[in-house]
mmCIF file of C-alpha atoms and ligand atoms in Angstrom:
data_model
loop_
_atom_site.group_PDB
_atom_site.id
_atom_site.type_symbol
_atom_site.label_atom_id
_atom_site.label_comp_id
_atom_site.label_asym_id
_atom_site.label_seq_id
_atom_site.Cartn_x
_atom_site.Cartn_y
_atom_site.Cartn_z
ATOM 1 C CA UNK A 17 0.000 0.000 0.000
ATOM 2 C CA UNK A 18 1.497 3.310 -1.232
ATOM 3 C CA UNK A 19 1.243 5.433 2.342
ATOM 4 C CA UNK A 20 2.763 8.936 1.737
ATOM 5 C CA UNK A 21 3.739 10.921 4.700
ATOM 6 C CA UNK A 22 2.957 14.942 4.188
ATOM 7 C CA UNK A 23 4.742 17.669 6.512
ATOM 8 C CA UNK A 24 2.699 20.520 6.555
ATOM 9 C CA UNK A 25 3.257 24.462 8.583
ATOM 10 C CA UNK A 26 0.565 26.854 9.167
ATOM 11 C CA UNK A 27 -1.106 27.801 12.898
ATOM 12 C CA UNK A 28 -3.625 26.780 14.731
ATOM 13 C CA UNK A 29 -6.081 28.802 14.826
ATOM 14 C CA UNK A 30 -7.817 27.807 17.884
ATOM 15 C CA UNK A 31 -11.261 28.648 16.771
ATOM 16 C CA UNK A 32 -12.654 29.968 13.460
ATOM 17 C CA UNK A 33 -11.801 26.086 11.016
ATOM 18 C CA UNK A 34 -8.687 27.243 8.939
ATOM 19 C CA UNK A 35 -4.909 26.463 9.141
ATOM 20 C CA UNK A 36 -4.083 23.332 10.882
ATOM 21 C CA UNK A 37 -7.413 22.475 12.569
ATOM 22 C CA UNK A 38 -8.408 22.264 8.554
ATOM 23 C CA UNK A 39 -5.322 21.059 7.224
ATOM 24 C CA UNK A 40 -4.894 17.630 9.546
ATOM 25 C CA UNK A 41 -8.407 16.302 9.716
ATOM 26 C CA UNK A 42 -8.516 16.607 5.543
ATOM 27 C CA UNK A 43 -5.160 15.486 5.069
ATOM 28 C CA UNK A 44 -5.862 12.436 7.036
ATOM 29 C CA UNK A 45 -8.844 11.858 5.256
ATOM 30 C CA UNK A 46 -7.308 11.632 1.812
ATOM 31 C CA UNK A 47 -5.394 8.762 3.374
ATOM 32 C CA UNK A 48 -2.033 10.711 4.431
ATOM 33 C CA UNK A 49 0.229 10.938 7.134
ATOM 34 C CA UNK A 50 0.319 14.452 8.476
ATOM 35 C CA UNK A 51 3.002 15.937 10.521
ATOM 36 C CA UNK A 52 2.473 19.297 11.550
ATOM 37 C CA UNK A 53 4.169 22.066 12.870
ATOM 38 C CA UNK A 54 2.160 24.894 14.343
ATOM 39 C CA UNK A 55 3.767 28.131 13.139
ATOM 40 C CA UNK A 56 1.659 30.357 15.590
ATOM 41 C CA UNK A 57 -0.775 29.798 17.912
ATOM 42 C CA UNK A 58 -4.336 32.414 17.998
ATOM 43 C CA UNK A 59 -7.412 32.461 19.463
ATOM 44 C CA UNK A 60 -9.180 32.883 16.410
ATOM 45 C CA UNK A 61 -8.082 33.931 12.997
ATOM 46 C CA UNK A 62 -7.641 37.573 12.397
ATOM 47 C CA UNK A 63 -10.309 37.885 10.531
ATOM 48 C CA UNK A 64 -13.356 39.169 11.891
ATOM 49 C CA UNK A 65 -12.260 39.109 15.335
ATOM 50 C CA UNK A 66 -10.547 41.605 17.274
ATOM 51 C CA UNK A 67 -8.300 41.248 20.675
ATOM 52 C CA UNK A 68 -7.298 37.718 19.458
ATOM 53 C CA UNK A 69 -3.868 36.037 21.009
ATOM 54 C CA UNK A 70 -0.915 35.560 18.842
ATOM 55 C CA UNK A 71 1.652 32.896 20.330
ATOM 56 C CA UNK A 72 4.850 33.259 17.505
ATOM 57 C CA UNK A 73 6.433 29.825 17.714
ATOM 58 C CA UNK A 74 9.168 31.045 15.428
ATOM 59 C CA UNK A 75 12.266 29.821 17.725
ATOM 60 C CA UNK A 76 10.673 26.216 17.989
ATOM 61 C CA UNK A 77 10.832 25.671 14.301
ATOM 62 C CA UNK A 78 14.860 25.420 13.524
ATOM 63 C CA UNK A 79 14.926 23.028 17.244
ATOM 64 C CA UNK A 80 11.915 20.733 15.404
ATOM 65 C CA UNK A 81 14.128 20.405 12.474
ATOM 66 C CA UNK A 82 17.217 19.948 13.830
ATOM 67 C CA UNK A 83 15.496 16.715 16.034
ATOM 68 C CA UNK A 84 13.976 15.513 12.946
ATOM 69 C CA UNK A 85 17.233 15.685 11.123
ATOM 70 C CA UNK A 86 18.971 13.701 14.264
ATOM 71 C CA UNK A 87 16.125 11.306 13.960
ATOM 72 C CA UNK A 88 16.228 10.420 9.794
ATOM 73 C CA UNK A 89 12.545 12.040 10.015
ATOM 74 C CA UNK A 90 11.560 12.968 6.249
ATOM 75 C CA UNK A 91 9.084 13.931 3.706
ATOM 76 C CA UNK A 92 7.375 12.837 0.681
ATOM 77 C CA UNK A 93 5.795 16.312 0.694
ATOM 78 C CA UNK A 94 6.056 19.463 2.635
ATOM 79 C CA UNK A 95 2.443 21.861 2.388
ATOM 80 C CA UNK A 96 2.819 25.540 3.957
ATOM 81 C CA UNK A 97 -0.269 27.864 4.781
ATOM 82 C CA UNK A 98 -0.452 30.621 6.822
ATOM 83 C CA UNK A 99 2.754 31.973 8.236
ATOM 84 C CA UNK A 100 3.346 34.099 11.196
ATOM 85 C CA UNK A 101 6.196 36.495 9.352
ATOM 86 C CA UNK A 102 9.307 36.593 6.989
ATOM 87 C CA UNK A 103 11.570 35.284 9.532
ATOM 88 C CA UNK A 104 9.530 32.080 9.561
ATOM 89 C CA UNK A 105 9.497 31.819 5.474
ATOM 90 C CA UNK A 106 13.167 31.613 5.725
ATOM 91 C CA UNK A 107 12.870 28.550 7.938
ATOM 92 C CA UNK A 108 10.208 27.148 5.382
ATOM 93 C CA UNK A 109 13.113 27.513 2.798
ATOM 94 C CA UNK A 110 15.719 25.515 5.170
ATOM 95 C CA UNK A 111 12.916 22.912 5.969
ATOM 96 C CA UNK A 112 12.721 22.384 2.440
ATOM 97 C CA UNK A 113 16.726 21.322 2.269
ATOM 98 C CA UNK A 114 16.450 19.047 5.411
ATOM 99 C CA UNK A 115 13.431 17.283 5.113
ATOM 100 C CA UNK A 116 12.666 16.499 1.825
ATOM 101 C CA UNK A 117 13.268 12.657 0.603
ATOM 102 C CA UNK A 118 14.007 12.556 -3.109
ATOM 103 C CA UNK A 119 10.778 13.846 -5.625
ATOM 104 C CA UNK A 120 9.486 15.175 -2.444
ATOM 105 C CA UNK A 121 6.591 17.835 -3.695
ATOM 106 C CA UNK A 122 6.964 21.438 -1.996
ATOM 107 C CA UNK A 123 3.512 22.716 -1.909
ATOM 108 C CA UNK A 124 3.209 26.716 -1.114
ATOM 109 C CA UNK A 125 -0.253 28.230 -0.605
ATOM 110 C CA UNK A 126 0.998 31.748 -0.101
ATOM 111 C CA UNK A 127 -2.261 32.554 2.210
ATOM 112 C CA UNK A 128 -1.547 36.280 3.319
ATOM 113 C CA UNK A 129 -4.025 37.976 1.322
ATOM 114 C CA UNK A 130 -8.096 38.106 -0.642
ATOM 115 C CA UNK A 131 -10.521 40.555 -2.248
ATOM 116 C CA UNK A 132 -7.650 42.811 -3.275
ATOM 117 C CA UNK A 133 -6.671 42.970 0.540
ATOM 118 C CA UNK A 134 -3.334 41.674 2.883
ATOM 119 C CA UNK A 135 -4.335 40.106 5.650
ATOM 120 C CA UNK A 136 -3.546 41.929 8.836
ATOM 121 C CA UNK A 137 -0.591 42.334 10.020
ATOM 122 C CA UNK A 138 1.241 41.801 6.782
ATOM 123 C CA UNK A 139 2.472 44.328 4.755
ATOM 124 C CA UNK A 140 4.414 44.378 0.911
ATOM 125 C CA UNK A 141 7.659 42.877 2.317
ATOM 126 C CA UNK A 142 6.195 39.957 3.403
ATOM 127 C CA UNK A 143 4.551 39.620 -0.082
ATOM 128 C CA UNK A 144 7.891 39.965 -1.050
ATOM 129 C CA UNK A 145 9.600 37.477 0.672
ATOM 130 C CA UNK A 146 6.392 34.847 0.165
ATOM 131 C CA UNK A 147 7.171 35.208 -3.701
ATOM 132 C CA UNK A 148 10.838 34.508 -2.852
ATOM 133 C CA UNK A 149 9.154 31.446 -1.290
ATOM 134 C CA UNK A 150 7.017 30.300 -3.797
ATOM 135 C CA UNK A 151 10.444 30.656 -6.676
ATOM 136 C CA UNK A 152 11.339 27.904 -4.532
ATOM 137 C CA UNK A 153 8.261 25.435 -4.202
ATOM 138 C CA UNK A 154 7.241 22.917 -6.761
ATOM 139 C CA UNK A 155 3.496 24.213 -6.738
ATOM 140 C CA UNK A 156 2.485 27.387 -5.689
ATOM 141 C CA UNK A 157 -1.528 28.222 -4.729
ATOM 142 C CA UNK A 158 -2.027 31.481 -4.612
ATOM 143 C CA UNK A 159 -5.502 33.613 -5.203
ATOM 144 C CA UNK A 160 -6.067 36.453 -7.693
ATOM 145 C CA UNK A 161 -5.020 38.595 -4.879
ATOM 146 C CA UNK A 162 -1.866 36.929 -3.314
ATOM 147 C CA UNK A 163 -0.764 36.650 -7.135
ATOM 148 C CA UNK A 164 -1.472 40.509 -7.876
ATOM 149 C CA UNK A 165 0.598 41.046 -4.256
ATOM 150 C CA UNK A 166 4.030 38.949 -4.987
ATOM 151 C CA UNK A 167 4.337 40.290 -8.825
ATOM 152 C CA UNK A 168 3.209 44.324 -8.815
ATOM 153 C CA UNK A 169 0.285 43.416 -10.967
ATOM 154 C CA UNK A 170 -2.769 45.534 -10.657
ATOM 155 C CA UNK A 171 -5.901 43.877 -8.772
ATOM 156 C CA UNK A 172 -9.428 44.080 -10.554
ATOM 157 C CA UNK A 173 -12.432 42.455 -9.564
ATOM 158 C CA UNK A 174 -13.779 42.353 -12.704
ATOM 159 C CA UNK A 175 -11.150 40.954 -15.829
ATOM 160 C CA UNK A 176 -10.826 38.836 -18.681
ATOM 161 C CA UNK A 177 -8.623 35.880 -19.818
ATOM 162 C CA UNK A 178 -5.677 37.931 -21.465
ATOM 163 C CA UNK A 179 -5.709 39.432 -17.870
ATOM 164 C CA UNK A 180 -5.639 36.525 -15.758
ATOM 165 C CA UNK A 181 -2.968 34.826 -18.925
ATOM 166 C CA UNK A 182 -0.948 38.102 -17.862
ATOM 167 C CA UNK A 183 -0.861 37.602 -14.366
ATOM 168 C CA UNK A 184 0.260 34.177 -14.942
ATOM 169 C CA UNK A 185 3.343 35.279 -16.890
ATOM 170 C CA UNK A 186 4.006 37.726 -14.054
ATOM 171 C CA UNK A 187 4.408 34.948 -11.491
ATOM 172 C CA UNK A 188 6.070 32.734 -14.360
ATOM 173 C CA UNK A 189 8.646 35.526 -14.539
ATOM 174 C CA UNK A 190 8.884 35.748 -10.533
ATOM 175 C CA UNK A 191 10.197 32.104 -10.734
ATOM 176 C CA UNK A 192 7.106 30.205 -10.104
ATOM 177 C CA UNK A 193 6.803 27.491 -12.467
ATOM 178 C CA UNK A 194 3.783 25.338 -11.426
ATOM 179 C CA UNK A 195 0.545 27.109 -10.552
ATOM 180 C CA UNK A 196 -3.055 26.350 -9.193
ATOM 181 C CA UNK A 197 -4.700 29.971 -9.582
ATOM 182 C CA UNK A 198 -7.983 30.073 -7.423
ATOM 183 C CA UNK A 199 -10.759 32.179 -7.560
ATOM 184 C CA UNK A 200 -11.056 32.437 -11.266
ATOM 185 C CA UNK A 201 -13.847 34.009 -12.372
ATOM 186 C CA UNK A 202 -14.827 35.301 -15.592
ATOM 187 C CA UNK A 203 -18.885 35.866 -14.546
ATOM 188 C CA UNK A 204 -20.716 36.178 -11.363
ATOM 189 C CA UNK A 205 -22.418 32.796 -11.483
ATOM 190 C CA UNK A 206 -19.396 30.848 -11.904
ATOM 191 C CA UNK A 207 -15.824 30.833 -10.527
ATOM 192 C CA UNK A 208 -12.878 28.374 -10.913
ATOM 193 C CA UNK A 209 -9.175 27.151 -10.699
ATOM 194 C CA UNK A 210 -6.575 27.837 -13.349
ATOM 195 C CA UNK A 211 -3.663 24.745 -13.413
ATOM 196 C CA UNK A 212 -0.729 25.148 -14.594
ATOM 197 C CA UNK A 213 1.714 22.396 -15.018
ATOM 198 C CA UNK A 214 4.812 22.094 -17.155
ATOM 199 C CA UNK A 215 3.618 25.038 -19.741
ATOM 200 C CA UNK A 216 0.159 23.342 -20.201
ATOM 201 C CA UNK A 217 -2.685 25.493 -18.943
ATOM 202 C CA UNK A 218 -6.278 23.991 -17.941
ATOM 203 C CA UNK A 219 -9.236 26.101 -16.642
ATOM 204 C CA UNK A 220 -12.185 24.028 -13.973
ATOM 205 C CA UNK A 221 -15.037 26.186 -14.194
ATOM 206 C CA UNK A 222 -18.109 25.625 -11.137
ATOM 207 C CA UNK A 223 -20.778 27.224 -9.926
ATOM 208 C CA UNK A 224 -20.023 30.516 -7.808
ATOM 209 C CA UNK A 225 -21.696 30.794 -4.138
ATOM 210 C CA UNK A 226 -21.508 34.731 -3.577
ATOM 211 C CA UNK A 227 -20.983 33.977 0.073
ATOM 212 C CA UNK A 228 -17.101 35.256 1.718
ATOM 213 C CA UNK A 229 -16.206 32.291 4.226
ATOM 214 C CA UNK A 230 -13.534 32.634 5.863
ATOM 215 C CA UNK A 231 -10.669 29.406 5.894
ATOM 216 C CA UNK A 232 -11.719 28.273 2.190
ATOM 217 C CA UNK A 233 -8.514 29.017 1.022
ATOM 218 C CA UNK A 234 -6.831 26.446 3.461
ATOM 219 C CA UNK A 235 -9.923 23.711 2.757
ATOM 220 C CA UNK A 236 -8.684 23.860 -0.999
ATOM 221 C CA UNK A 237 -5.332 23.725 -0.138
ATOM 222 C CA UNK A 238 -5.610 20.892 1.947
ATOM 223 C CA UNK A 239 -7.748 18.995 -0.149
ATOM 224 C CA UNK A 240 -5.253 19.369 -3.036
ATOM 225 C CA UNK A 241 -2.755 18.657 -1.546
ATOM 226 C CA UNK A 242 -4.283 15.549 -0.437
ATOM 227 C CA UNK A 243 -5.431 14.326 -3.462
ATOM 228 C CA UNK A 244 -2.055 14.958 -5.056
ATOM 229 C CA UNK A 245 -0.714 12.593 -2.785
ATOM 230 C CA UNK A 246 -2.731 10.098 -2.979
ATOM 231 C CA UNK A 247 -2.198 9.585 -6.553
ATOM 232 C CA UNK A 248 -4.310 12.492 -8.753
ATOM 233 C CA UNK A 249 -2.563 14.137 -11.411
ATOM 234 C CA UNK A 250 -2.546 18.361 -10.480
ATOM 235 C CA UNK A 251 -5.922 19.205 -12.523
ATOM 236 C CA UNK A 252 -7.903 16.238 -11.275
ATOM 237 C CA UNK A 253 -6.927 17.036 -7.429
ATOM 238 C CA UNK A 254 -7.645 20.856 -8.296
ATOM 239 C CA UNK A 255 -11.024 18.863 -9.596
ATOM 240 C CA UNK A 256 -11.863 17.187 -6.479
ATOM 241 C CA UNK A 257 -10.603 20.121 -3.869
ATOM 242 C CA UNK A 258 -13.233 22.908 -5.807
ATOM 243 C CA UNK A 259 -15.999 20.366 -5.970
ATOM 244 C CA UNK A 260 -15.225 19.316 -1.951
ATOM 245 C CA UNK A 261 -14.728 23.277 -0.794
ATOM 246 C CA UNK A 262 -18.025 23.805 -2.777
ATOM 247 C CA UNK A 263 -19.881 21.549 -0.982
ATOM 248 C CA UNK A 264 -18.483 22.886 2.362
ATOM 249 C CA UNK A 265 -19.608 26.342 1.798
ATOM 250 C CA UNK A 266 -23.231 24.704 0.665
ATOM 251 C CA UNK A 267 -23.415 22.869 3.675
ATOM 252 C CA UNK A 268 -22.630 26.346 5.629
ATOM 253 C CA UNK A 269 -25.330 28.299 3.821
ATOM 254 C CA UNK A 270 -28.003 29.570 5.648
ATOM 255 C CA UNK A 271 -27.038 29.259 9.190
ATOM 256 C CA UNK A 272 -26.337 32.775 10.492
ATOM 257 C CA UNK A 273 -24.430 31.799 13.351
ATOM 258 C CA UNK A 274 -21.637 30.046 11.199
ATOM 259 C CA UNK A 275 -20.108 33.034 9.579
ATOM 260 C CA UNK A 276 -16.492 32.163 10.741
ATOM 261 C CA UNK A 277 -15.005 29.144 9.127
ATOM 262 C CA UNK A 278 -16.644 26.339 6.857
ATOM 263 C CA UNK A 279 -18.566 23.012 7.985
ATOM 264 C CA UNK A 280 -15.910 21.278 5.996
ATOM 265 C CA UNK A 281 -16.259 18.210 8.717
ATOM 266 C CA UNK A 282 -20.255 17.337 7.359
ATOM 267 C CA UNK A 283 -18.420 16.889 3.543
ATOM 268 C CA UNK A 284 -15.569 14.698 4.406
ATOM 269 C CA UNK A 285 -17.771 11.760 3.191
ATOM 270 C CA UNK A 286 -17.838 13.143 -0.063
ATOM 271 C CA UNK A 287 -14.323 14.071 -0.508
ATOM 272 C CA UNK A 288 -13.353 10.633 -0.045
ATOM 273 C CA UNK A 289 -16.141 10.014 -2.682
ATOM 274 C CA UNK A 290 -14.435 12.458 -5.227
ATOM 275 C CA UNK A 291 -10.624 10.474 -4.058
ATOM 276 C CA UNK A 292 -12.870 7.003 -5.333
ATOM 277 C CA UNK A 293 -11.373 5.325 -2.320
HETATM 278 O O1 LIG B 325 -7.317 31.072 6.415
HETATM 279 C C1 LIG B 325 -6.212 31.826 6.386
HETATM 280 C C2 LIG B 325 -5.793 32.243 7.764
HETATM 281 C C3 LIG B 325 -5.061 31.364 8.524
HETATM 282 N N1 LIG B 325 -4.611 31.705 9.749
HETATM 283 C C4 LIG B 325 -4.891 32.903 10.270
HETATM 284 C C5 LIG B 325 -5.646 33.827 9.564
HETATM 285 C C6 LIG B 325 -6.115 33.490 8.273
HETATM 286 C C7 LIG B 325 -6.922 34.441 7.514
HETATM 287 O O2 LIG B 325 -7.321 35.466 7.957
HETATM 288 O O3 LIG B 325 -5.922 35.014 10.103
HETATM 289 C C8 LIG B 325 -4.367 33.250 11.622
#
C-alpha cells in the first residue's frame, strides 16, 4: 500500500476552522500521514475578530528540524499555509533542504491575502519574501489577490482571460513554475481554478456561491494537496478540492451563526467520494 507521509506548517487557529485544525483532519482523510508544525498559535483567525492572542512559535521551528534531522525524520511532501512572518518563510526555505526525501513535492499556498486585501498584520515585504518562497516550491496556490501582491500586478475584480494569462506570466517571470490559480472568475455565477503544469494550462469552471467564508482558502489547499498525494494528477486534485470546498460552503449556507469558518467536517464523506477510495 502506497502510504505517503505529508509535513505541513501553518497555525492553529484555535477557533474559526482554517490552518491546521483544517489542514490535519482533511489530510488524514485523503489517506495521508500528516506531521504538523504549528507556526503560531491564535485564538481565532484575524479575521473578523478583534483582541485575538498571537503565540509566535518562530524559535521552535529550527529546534523541530534539527530533532527531525537527528532522527532520519523525512518527507514525501512538505504543504505551507499561513505563516506568522518573513523570519519564519526563511525557515520554510531551510525545511525544504532538510526534510525532503528525493521527488518530495513542496507545496506553497501563499495565504496572506483576498478581495484585493493583505491580511492583517502583513504588509508588501512579506509579499515579497512569500514570492521569494514560492520561486522555490514545486506548486504554488495562490488567489487572484496573493498573485497581484508577490508580482506588482494591478488587482481588478472584474477581468478577462488575457488578464488573468498576464498575471500568470508575471508569477512565471517571478520564478514560479507550477501554478493552481484560485478564484477564477470570468462571470458572477461561476468561478474556478486555473492549473498550470509544465507550460500546459487547464481552466475548472463551477458554480459561484456569492458567500465570503472565511478558511476556504486552506480547505482547498488541503484537499489538493491531499489528493495529489494520494495519486491524482494536479488538474484532477484541483477537480476534487473545488468540488469538496463547494460543498463545504453549501453545507454552511443559511445558518447565520456560522459566519467564521466552513462546515468542511459534514463533507468529508464526499471528498473521499471524489478520491474514489
Ligand atoms: O485562512 C487563512 C488564515 C489562517 N490563519 C490565520 C488567519 C487566516 C486568515 O485570515 O488570520 C491566523
Amino acid at each position: 500500500m502506497d502510504y505517503k507521509r505529508i509535513l505541513t506548517v501553518q497555525d492553529i487557529s484555535c477557533f474559526g476552522q482554517c490552518s491546521l485544525t483544517v489542514a490535519l483532519p482533511i489530510l488524514s482523510a485523503c489517506g495521508v500521514e500528516t506531521v504538523i508544525i504549528p507556526s503560531a498559535v491564535l485564538s481565532t483567525h484575524t479575521g473578523g475578530f478583534t483582541d485575538f492572542t498571537f503565540r509566535d512559535l518562530s524559535d521552535d521551528i529550527p529546534k523541530i528540524k534539527d530533532h527531525w534531522v537527528k532522527e532520519g525524520i523525512d518527507f514525501d511532501a512538505i504543504y505551507t499555509g499561513y505563516l506568522g512572518s518573513e523570519k519564519q518563510i526563511n525557515m520554510i526555505k531551510d525545511l525544504f533542504n532538510s526534510l525532503s526525501r528525493p521527488n518530495c513535492i513542496k507545496i506553497v499556498d501563499p495565504a496572506m491575502a483576498d478581495n484585493g486585501k493583505l491580511y492583517y498584520g502583513f504588509d508588501q515585504a512579506y509579499a515579497d519574501s512569500m514570492a521569494t518562497l514560492c520561486s522555490e516550491a514545486d506548486l504554488v496556490l495562490p488567489n487572484i489577490t496573493e498573485a497581484c501582491f508577490m508580482t506588482g500586478f494591478e488587482y481588478k475584480e472584474v477581468y478577462d482571460e488575457e488578464y488573468v494569462l498576464s498575471l500568470l506570466k508575471a508569477l512565471e517571470d517571478k520564478g514560479m513554475e507550477n501554478i493552481i490559480l484560485t478564484g477564477v472568475s470570468y462571470s458572477p455565477e461561476t468561478t474556478g481554478v486555473l492549473v498550470k503544469t509544465k507550460g500546459n494550462i487547464q481552466y475548472y469552471c463551477h458554480k459561484r456561491i456569492p458567500v465570503g467564508s472565511h478558511g476556504t482558502g486552506d480547505v482547498f489547499a488541503s484537499a489538493f494537496s491531499g489528493a495529489l498525494l494520494s495519486g491524482k494528477t494536479e488538474f484532477d486534485a484541483a477537480k476534487v478540492a473545488a468540488e469538496y470546498t463547494l460543498r463545504c460552503i453549501e453545507n454552511t449556507q443559511g445558518d447565520e451563526n456560522h459566519r467564521y469558518g466552513v462546515k468542511f467536517e459534514t463533507a468529508i464523506p464526499y471528498l473521499i467520494e471524489l478520491l474514489g477510495k
